[in-house]
C-alpha cells in the first residue's frame, strides 16, 4: 500500500523524456529505412564524403582502429 | 467546531485493489489520533491522503474546513515524520531542520535560530553541524520531528515513527511524544501496527482492516468493548467465544469477546459465570502467567498475575468471569 | 537419526587445491596480490607508461630545417602550442566540449529521471534498451546518417520547408560562427551530432545516481513546502550531481578528443583531435601532437579538481 504504484509522471517530464529518446533513435530509423532503398537509387544519390577527405592523409591504416 | 481532518466516504483504489474504501473519520483539533492496523490495512494510505502524497479516487477530504482534494503537499499546512525519517543526506542537521523555512523564503539568520530552537526542543542542541549519517536512529528520529515541528504545522502526521527503534528507546519516545503533543497543542495523527503503542499514546484510535475502519473509539472502548472479531483479535488478542459457547452461558449472540485477564482460574462465585476445561499449555511472561484452556473445543486464554498458582498441563480447571466482561459482537 | 555432523572439525581437503585454499585463507594478502597484480601491471606499464612516453615527446621540438625531432629538453613546442592559430583550436574545442556537455545533461536528465523513478518492470527494460540501442550501431554509420539529415537537401531542411519554417533555419544559418552554408557544414551541426553520439554516456550515470535517491526525500521536500522547482534545486539536483559529473567526464573528454565528427560534419576549422591527427601524420610533428594531447589531460584534471572542490562527490 505504498507509493510504488501511485503517481504517474508529470506531463512535461513525459514529453521531455519521449523527445530525448526520439532524438536518440531518429538516425537509426533513417538508416533502417535507407537499407530498403534499391542499390541504383542509393548509388545515384550524392556519395557522402570519406572521413579522411580534407585531412592531410597520414595513411589510411591508422584510421581503421577507430570504432 | 470544525474537525482538524475530515474524511467523508473517502476511497483510494489502485486498479482493483481497494487500499482505502469508503472511510469516514473526523480528527478533532488538538487530539492525539492513532490509526492502527496490520500492514496493508489502508492506514498508511489514509495518512498519505492527509499529507497529499495520494489523491482520493472518491469522497471528500477537508483539513480545518478547507477542501484538500487536488491540493499538492507543498500547499498544505500539514507536516510528516516519515517512517525512515527521510532526512536529506547532503544537508547538515541544521539545514535539514531549516529546510521548510528556507523554501518558504525565511531569512538565513531567522531560520537558523528557529532550527536551533527546534533542535533544543527535541533535546539535540548543538547537533546542527553534523550530517544525518553521523547520528543514531533515535537521534535521526528526533531530527525528523524537529524538521516537521519547526514549520508549526496545523496537523502533524507520524508514519510508524518508532518502528525502527529498540524497545527501551521506543518507550521513552512514546512518553516524550505524548508530552510534546500536550504542550504544543498540535493535532497529531499517528500510524502504527503496534496496538500497545496506540493504546498507551492515543486519545482516540481508528482500527483499520482491508481498507475500512473496523472501530473508532477511545483506547478503553477498543480494548474492552471490541465490536468485531478482527478488533478483538488484533487489539491484545481477546478470546472470541463462539455462538455455541455463548448459548451455554445463556447469552444470545453470534460471537462474544472475553479478555484473558478478566478470567480467573478457580471456582465461581455466586454472581460469576463459569466454564470448565483442560489445561493444554502454559507460559511464564514475567508479570503474568498465560494459560491456555480447552473448554469443549473452545480455546480460552487466561492471563493471571504471576503470584497465583498455575495448574499443571492436563489438569481439569474451572474458569470464572463477570457477566459484564463478556461483550457480544458481530459474528463475522 | 541425528541432526548433527559426526565431527565438529571436518578433515583437511586432500590434494593441491585443498592446500591452496587453506594457504590463501590464511594469507588473504597473497590472494589480493594475485588478483590485483596483473591488471595493475597492465595499467602501469602499457597505459600510464605509454602516456608518459607521449608526454615526454612534448618537451622535445622539431627541427624546422631538417624536419627531424631534436631530442633536447625545451619548451619551444609549448610556445608553438600557444601561438594564435593553435590556441584558437584549443578554445574552439573546449567551448564545444563545454556546450555539448551542458546540453547533454539538460536533455539526458528528464530521460534518466523518468527511467529511474517512473518506469517500472517491462517499461524499465524498454527504456534501458532504448538508451543502449544507439550504442550498438556503428559510429560512422550514425554520423553519415546525420549528414543525410542535416545536409542542404536533407530531411531537416525538408521538414522545415513543409512546416513553412524555412525562414527560421535560414536565420539561424545566417548567424555568425554557429551558422554556415548548411547545418552539415556548421558548428551547429557538429554540436548536434556530438550531443547525439555521447548522450547515452550521460544518461546512464545520471540514472544510476537518481536510482539511489529514495523517493521519500522528494516527498519530504514537498511535504515541507518545497515546490517541484525547489525540490529539484535543493534535493534532486545535488543528489544527482555525482552522476552528472560522471556523465560529463565522458561527454567532455570524448568531445575533446574526437576527430571524426568535426571532420565529417562541420566547418573546415580544426578541433584538437584533428590537429593531433594532422600533426602526427603528414606534418610529422610528433612533439606538437603530444603537446596537443596534454591539453585535454590538463583540462580534465582541473575539471575533476574543481568538481571535487564544489562538493560534487559529497553525496557519494
Coordinates of N, CA and C in Angstrom, one line a residue, chain C residues 216-304:
Chain C
X216 N 11.2 8.9 -0.9 CA 10.6 9.7 0.1 C 11.3 11.0 0.4
X217 N 12.5 11.2 -0.1 CA 13.2 12.5 0.0 C 12.4 13.5 -0.8
X218 N 11.9 13.1 -2.0 CA 11.2 14.0 -2.8 C 9.9 14.4 -2.1
X219 N 9.3 13.3 -1.5 CA 8.0 13.6 -0.8 C 8.3 14.5 0.4
X220 N 9.4 14.2 1.1 CA 9.7 15.0 2.3 C 9.9 16.5 1.9
X221 N 10.6 16.8 0.8 CA 10.7 18.1 0.4 C 9.4 18.8 0.1
X222 N 8.6 18.1 -0.6 CA 7.2 18.6 -1.0 C 6.4 18.8 0.3
X223 N 6.5 17.9 1.2 CA 5.8 18.0 2.5 C 6.2 19.2 3.3
X224 N 7.4 19.6 3.2 CA 7.9 20.7 4.0 C 7.7 22.0 3.2
X225 N 7.0 22.0 2.1 CA 6.6 23.2 1.4 C 7.4 23.5 0.2
X226 N 8.3 22.6 -0.2 CA 9.1 22.8 -1.4 C 8.2 22.6 -2.7
X227 N 8.2 23.6 -3.6 CA 7.5 23.4 -4.9 C 8.4 22.4 -5.7
X228 N 7.8 21.9 -6.8 CA 8.7 21.0 -7.6 C 10.0 21.6 -8.0
X229 N 10.0 22.9 -8.4 CA 11.2 23.5 -8.8 C 12.2 23.6 -7.6
X230 N 11.7 23.9 -6.4 CA 12.6 24.0 -5.3 C 13.1 22.6 -4.9
X231 N 12.3 21.6 -5.1 CA 12.7 20.2 -4.8 C 13.8 19.8 -5.7
X232 N 13.7 20.2 -7.0 CA 14.7 19.9 -8.0 C 16.0 20.6 -7.6
X233 N 15.9 21.9 -7.3 CA 17.1 22.7 -7.0 C 17.8 22.3 -5.7
X234 N 17.1 21.9 -4.7 CA 17.7 21.7 -3.4 C 17.9 20.3 -3.0
X235 N 17.2 19.4 -3.7 CA 17.3 17.9 -3.3 C 17.7 17.1 -4.5
X236 N 17.0 17.1 -5.5 CA 17.2 16.2 -6.6 C 18.6 16.5 -7.3
X237 N 18.8 17.8 -7.6 CA 20.0 18.2 -8.4 C 21.3 17.9 -7.5
X238 N 21.3 18.3 -6.3 CA 22.5 18.0 -5.5 C 22.8 16.5 -5.4
X239 N 21.7 15.7 -5.3 CA 21.9 14.2 -5.1 C 22.3 13.6 -6.5
X240 N 21.9 14.2 -7.6 CA 22.2 13.7 -8.9 C 23.5 14.1 -9.4
X241 N 24.1 15.2 -8.7 CA 25.3 15.8 -9.2 C 26.5 14.8 -9.4
X242 N 26.7 13.9 -8.5 CA 27.8 12.9 -8.8 C 27.6 12.2 -10.1
X243 N 26.4 11.9 -10.5 CA 26.1 11.2 -11.7 C 26.3 12.2 -12.9
X244 N 25.9 13.4 -12.7 CA 26.1 14.4 -13.8 C 27.5 14.6 -14.0
X245 N 28.3 14.7 -13.0 CA 29.8 14.9 -13.1 C 30.4 13.7 -13.8
X246 N 30.0 12.5 -13.4 CA 30.5 11.3 -14.0 C 30.1 11.3 -15.5
X247 N 28.9 11.6 -15.9 CA 28.5 11.7 -17.2 C 29.2 12.8 -18.0
X248 N 29.5 13.9 -17.4 CA 30.1 15.0 -18.1 C 31.6 14.7 -18.3
X249 N 32.2 13.8 -17.5 CA 33.6 13.4 -17.8 C 33.6 12.7 -19.1
X250 N 32.6 11.8 -19.3 CA 32.5 11.1 -20.6 C 32.3 12.1 -21.8
X251 N 31.2 12.9 -21.7 CA 30.9 13.8 -22.8 C 32.0 14.8 -23.1
X252 N 32.6 15.3 -22.0 CA 33.6 16.4 -22.1 C 34.8 15.8 -22.7
X253 N 35.3 14.7 -22.2 CA 36.6 14.2 -22.6 C 36.5 13.6 -24.0
X254 N 35.4 12.9 -24.3 CA 35.2 12.3 -25.6 C 35.1 13.4 -26.7
X255 N 34.4 14.5 -26.4 CA 34.4 15.6 -27.3 C 35.8 16.3 -27.5
X256 N 36.5 16.4 -26.4 CA 37.8 17.0 -26.6 C 38.7 16.2 -27.5
X257 N 38.5 14.9 -27.5 CA 39.5 14.0 -28.2 C 39.0 13.6 -29.6
X258 N 37.7 13.8 -29.9 CA 37.2 13.2 -31.2 C 37.7 14.0 -32.4
X259 N 38.0 13.3 -33.5 CA 38.5 13.9 -34.7 C 37.6 13.5 -35.9
X260 N 36.7 12.6 -35.7 CA 35.9 12.2 -36.9 C 34.7 13.0 -37.1
X261 N 33.9 13.3 -36.0 CA 32.7 14.0 -36.2 C 32.9 15.4 -36.8
X262 N 33.9 16.2 -36.3 CA 34.1 17.5 -36.9 C 34.6 17.4 -38.3
X263 N 35.2 16.3 -38.6 CA 35.7 16.1 -40.0 C 34.6 15.9 -41.0
X264 N 33.6 15.1 -40.6 CA 32.5 14.8 -41.5 C 31.4 15.9 -41.5
X265 N 31.1 16.4 -40.2 CA 30.1 17.4 -40.1 C 30.6 18.6 -39.4
X266 N 30.8 19.6 -40.2 CA 31.4 20.8 -39.6 C 32.1 21.7 -40.6
X267 N 32.6 22.8 -40.1 CA 33.4 23.7 -41.0 C 34.8 23.1 -41.1
X268 N 35.6 23.8 -41.9 CA 36.9 23.3 -42.1 C 37.9 23.6 -41.0
X269 N 37.4 24.4 -40.0 CA 38.3 24.8 -38.9 C 38.5 23.6 -38.0
X270 N 39.8 23.4 -37.5 CA 40.2 22.2 -36.8 C 39.7 22.1 -35.4
X271 N 39.6 20.9 -34.8 CA 39.4 20.7 -33.4 C 40.7 20.0 -32.9
X272 N 40.9 19.9 -31.6 CA 42.1 19.3 -31.1 C 42.5 18.0 -31.7
X273 N 41.4 17.1 -31.7 CA 41.7 15.7 -32.3 C 42.2 15.8 -33.7
X274 N 41.6 16.6 -34.5 CA 42.0 16.8 -35.9 C 43.5 17.3 -36.0
X275 N 43.8 18.3 -35.1 CA 45.1 18.8 -35.0 C 46.2 17.8 -34.7
X276 N 45.8 16.9 -33.7 CA 46.7 15.9 -33.3 C 46.9 14.9 -34.5
X277 N 45.8 14.6 -35.1 CA 45.9 13.7 -36.3 C 46.8 14.2 -37.4
X278 N 46.6 15.5 -37.7 CA 47.4 16.2 -38.7 C 48.8 16.3 -38.4
X279 N 49.1 16.7 -37.1 CA 50.5 16.9 -36.7 C 51.3 15.6 -36.7
X280 N 50.7 14.5 -36.2 CA 51.5 13.3 -36.1 C 51.5 12.6 -37.4
X281 N 50.7 13.0 -38.4 CA 50.6 12.4 -39.7 C 51.6 13.1 -40.6
X282 N 51.1 13.7 -41.7 CA 51.9 14.3 -42.7 C 52.9 15.3 -42.1
X283 N 52.4 16.1 -41.2 CA 53.3 17.2 -40.7 C 54.5 16.5 -40.0
X284 N 54.3 15.3 -39.4 CA 55.4 14.6 -38.8 C 55.9 15.3 -37.5
X285 N 55.0 16.2 -37.0 CA 55.5 16.9 -35.8 C 54.9 16.3 -34.5
X286 N 55.6 15.1 -34.2 CA 55.1 14.3 -33.0 C 55.1 15.2 -31.7
X287 N 56.2 16.0 -31.5 CA 56.2 16.8 -30.3 C 54.9 17.7 -30.2
X288 N 54.5 18.4 -31.3 CA 53.4 19.2 -31.2 C 52.1 18.4 -31.0
X289 N 52.0 17.3 -31.7 CA 50.9 16.4 -31.5 C 50.8 16.0 -30.0
X290 N 51.9 15.7 -29.4 CA 51.9 15.3 -28.0 C 51.5 16.4 -27.1
X291 N 52.0 17.6 -27.4 CA 51.6 18.8 -26.7 C 50.1 19.0 -26.7
X292 N 49.5 18.8 -27.9 CA 48.1 18.9 -28.1 C 47.3 17.9 -27.2
X293 N 47.8 16.7 -27.1 CA 47.2 15.7 -26.2 C 47.3 16.0 -24.8
X294 N 48.3 16.8 -24.4 CA 48.4 17.2 -23.0 C 47.2 18.1 -22.6
X295 N 46.7 18.9 -23.6 CA 45.7 19.9 -23.2 C 44.4 19.2 -22.6
X296 N 43.8 18.2 -23.3 CA 42.7 17.5 -22.6 C 43.0 16.9 -21.3
X297 N 44.2 16.4 -21.1 CA 44.5 15.8 -19.8 C 44.6 16.9 -18.7
X298 N 45.2 18.0 -19.0 CA 45.2 19.1 -18.0 C 43.8 19.6 -17.7
X299 N 43.0 19.8 -18.8 CA 41.7 20.3 -18.6 C 40.9 19.4 -17.8
X300 N 40.9 18.1 -18.0 CA 40.2 17.1 -17.3 C 40.6 17.1 -15.8
X301 N 41.9 17.2 -15.6 CA 42.5 17.2 -14.2 C 41.9 18.4 -13.5
X302 N 41.9 19.6 -14.1 CA 41.4 20.8 -13.5 C 39.9 20.7 -13.2
X303 N 39.2 20.1 -14.2 CA 37.8 19.9 -14.1 C 37.4 19.0 -12.9
X304 N 38.1 17.9 -12.8 CA 37.8 17.0 -11.7 C 38.1 17.6 -10.3

